[in-house]
PDB file of C-alpha atoms in Angstrom:
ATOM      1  CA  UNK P   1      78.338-131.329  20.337  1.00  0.00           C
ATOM      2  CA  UNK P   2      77.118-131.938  23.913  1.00  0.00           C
ATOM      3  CA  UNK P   3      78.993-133.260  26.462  1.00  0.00           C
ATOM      4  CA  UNK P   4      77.865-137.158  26.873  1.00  0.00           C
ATOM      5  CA  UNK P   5      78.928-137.068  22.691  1.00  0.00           C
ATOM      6  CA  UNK P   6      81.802-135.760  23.175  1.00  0.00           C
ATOM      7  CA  UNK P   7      82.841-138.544  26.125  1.00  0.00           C
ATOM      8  CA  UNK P   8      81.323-141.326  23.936  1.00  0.00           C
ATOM      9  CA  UNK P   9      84.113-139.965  21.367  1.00  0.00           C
ATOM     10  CA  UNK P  10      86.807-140.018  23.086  1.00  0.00           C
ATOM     11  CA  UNK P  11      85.809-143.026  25.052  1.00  0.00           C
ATOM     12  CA  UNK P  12      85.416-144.699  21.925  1.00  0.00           C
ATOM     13  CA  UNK P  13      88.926-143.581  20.623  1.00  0.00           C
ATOM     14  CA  UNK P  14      90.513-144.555  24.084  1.00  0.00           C
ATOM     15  CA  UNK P  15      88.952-147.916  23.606  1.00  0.00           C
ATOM     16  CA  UNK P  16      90.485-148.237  20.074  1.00  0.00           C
ATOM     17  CA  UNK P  17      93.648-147.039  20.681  1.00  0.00           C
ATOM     18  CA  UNK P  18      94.245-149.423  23.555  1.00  0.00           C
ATOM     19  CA  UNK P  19      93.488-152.186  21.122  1.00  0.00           C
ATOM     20  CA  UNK P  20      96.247-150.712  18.965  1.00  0.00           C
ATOM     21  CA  UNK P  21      98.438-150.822  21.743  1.00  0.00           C
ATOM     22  CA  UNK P  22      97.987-154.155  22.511  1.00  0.00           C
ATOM     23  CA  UNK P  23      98.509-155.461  18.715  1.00  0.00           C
ATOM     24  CA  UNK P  24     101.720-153.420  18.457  1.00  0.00           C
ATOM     25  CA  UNK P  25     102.658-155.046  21.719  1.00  0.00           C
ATOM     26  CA  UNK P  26     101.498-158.709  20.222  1.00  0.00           C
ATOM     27  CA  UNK P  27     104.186-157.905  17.733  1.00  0.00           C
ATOM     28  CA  UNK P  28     106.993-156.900  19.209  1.00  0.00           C
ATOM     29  CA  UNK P  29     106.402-159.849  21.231  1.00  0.00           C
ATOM     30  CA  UNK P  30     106.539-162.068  18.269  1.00  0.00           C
ATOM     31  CA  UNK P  31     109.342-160.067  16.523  1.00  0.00           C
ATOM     32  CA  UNK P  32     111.555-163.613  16.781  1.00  0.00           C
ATOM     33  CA  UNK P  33     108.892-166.049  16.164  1.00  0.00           C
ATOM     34  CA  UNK P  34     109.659-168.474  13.451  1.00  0.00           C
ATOM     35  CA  UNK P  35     107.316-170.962  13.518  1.00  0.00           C
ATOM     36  CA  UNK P  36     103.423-170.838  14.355  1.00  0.00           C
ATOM     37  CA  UNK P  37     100.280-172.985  14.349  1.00  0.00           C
ATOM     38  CA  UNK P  38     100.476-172.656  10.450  1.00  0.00           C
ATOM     39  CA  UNK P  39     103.939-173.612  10.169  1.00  0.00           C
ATOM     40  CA  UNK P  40     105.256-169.949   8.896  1.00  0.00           C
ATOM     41  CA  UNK P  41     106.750-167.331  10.628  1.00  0.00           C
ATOM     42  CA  UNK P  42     104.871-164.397  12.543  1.00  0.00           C
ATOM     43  CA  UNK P  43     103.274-161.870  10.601  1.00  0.00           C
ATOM     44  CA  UNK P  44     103.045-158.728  11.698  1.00  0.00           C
ATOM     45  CA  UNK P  45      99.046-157.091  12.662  1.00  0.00           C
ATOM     46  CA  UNK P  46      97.709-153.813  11.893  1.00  0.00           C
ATOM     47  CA  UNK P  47      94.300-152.163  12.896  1.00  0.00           C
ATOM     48  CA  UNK P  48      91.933-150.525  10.993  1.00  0.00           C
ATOM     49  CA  UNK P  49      89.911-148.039  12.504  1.00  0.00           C
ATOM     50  CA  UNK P  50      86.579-146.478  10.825  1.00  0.00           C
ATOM     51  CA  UNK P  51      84.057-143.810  11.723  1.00  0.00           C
ATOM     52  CA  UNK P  52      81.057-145.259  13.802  1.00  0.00           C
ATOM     53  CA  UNK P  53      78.933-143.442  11.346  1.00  0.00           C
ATOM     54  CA  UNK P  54      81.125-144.346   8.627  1.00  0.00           C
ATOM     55  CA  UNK P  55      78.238-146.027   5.916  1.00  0.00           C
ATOM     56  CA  UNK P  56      75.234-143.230   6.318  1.00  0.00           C
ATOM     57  CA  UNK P  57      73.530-142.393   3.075  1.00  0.00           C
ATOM     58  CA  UNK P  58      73.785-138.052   2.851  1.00  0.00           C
ATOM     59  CA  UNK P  59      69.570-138.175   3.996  1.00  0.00           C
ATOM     60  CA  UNK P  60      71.056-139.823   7.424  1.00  0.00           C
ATOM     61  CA  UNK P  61      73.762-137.128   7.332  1.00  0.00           C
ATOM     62  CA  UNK P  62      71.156-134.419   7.257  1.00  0.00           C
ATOM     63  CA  UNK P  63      68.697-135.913   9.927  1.00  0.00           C
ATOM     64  CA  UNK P  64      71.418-136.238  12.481  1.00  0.00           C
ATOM     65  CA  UNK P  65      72.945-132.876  11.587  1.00  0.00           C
ATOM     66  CA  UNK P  66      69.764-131.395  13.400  1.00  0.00           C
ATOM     67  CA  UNK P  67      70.203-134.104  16.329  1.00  0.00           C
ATOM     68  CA  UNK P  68      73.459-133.000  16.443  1.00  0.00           C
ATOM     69  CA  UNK P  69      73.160-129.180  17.130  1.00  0.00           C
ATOM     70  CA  UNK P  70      71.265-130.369  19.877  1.00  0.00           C
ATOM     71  CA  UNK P  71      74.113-131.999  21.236  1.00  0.00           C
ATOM     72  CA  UNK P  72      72.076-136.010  21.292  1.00  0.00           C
ATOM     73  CA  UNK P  73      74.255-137.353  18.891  1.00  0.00           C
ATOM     74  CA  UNK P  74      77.585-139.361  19.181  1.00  0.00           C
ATOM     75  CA  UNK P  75      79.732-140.015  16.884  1.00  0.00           C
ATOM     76  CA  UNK P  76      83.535-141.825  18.078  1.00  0.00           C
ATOM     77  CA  UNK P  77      85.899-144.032  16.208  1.00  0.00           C
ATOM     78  CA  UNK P  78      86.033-148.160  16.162  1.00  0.00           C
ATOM     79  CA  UNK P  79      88.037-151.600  14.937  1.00  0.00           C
ATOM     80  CA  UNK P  80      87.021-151.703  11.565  1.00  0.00           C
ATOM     81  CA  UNK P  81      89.862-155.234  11.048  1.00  0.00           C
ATOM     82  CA  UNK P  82      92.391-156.136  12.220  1.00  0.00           C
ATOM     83  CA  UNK P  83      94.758-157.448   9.276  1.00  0.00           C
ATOM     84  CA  UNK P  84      97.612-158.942   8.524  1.00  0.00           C
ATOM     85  CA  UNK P  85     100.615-157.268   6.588  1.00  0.00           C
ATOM     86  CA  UNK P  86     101.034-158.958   3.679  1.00  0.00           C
ATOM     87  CA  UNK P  87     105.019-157.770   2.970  1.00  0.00           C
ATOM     88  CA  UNK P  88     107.269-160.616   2.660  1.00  0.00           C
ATOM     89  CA  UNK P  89     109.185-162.446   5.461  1.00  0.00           C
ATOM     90  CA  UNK P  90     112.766-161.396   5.971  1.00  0.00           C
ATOM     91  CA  UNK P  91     115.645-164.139   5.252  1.00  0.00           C
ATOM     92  CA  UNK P  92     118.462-164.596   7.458  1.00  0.00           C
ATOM     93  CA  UNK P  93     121.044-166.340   7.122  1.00  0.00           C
ATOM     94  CA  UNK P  94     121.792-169.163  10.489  1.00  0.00           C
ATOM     95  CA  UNK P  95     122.945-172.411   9.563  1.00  0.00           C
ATOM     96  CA  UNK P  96     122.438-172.976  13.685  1.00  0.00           C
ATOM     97  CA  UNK P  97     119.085-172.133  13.737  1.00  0.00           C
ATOM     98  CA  UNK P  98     116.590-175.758  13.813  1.00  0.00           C
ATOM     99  CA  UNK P  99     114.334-173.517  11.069  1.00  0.00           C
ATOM    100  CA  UNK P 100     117.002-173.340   8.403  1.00  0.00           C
ATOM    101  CA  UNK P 101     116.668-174.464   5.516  1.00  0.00           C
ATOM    102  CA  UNK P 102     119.770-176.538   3.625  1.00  0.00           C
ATOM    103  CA  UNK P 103     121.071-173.236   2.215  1.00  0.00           C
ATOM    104  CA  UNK P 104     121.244-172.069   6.222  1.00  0.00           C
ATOM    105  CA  UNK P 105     118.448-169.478   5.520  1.00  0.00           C
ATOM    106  CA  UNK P 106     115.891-168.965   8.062  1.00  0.00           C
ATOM    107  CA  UNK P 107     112.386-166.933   7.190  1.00  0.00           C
ATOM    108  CA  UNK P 108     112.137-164.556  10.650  1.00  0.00           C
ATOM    109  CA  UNK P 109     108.732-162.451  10.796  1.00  0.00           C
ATOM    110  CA  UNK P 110     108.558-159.231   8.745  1.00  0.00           C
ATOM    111  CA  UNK P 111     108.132-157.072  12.172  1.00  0.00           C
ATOM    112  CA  UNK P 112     110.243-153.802  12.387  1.00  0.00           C
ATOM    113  CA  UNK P 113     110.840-153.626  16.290  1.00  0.00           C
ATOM    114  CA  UNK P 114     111.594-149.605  15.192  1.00  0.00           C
ATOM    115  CA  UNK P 115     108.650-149.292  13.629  1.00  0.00           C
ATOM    116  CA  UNK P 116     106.301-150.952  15.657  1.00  0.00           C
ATOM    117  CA  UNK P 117     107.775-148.788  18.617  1.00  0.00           C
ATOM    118  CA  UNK P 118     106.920-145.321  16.731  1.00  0.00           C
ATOM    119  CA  UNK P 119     103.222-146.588  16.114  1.00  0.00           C
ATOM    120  CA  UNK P 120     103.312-147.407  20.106  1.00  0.00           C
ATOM    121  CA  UNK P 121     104.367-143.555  20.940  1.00  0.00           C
ATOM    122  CA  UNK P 122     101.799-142.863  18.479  1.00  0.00           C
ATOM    123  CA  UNK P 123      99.443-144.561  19.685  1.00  0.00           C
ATOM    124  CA  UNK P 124     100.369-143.898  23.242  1.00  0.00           C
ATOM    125  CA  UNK P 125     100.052-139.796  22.266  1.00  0.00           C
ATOM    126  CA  UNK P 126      96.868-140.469  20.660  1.00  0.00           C
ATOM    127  CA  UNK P 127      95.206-142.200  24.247  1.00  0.00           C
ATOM    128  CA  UNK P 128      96.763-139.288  26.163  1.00  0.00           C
ATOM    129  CA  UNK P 129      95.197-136.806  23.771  1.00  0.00           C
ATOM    130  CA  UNK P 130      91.835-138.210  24.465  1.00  0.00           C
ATOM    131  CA  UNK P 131      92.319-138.460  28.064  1.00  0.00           C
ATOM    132  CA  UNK P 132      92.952-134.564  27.923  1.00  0.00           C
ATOM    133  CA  UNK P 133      89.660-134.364  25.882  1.00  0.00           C
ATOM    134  CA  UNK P 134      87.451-135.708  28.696  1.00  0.00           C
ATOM    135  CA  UNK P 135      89.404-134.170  31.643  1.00  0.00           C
ATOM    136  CA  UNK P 136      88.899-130.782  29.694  1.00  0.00           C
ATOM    137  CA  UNK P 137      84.909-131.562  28.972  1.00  0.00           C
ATOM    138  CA  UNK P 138      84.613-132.875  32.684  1.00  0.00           C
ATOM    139  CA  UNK P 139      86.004-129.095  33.883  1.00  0.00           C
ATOM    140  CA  UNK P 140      83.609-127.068  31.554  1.00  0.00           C
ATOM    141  CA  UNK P 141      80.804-129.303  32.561  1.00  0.00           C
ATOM    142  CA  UNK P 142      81.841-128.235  36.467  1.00  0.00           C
ATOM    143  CA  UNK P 143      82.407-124.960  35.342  1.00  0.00           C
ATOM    144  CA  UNK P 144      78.887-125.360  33.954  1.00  0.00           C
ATOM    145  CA  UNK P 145      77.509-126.347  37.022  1.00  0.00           C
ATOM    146  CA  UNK P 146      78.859-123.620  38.854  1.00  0.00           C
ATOM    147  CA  UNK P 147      77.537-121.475  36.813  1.00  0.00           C
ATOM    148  CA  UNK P 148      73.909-122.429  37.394  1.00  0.00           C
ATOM    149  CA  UNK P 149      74.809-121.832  42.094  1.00  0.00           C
TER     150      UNK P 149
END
């Protein structure tokens, strides 16, 4: 792997895990909302992320193997989706609430502040990580270079 591949991965991955940051943030956010445009509560989003090179026929895998060794090829992470969770809403009971129901029930999104904040300092790990990645390639490339004085 040469070093322009190896920043186009982790450029890619910083790229994608700021996206995840920003959906994790878009549900905290709505972590109260009871009514949208639709007329149902929030539901919470999660991204899917998928090899660039994730549909190659094995041929394709062998041709780039070769452009690989010679350190031209990149390979990096992307948005595949970005989906909603399907789980059901949870029901809570507020008679006060301009939501409720005539039982007092009111459908509030099915967001898990806690777990939405432990995929943030996932996420959040996973940017720094890549950040180390091209810091560390940037000194072996200078290293590199001073190499060749």
């Amino acid at each position: 792997m040469g070093y322009f591949s190896a920043l186009h991965a982790s450029a890619s991955a910083l790229t994608a895990q700021r996206l995840r940051m920003d959906i994790i943030s878009e549900n905290i956010a709505n972590a109260n909302t009871t009514r949208t445009e639709d007329a149902t509560p929030y539901r919470r989003k999660t991204v899917i992320f998928e090899a660039m090179n994730g549909n190659m026929p094995f041929s394709t895998y062998l041709s780039e193997a070769g452009s690989k060794l010679s350190g031209s090829s990149a390979g990096g992470v992307r948005v595949a989706a970005i989906v909603e969770d399907q789980s059901p809403f949870k029901s809570v009971y507020d008679p006060g609430h301009p939501d409720a129901d005539e039982n007092g029930m009111v459908q509030m999104p099915n967001v898990d502040v806690v777990t939405e904040m432990v995929n943030l300092i996932s996420a959040s790990r996973a940017y720094e990580a890549n950040i180390t990645s091209i810091n560390t390639t940037k000194s072996m490339a200078l290293k590199a270079l001073e190499i060749g004085k």
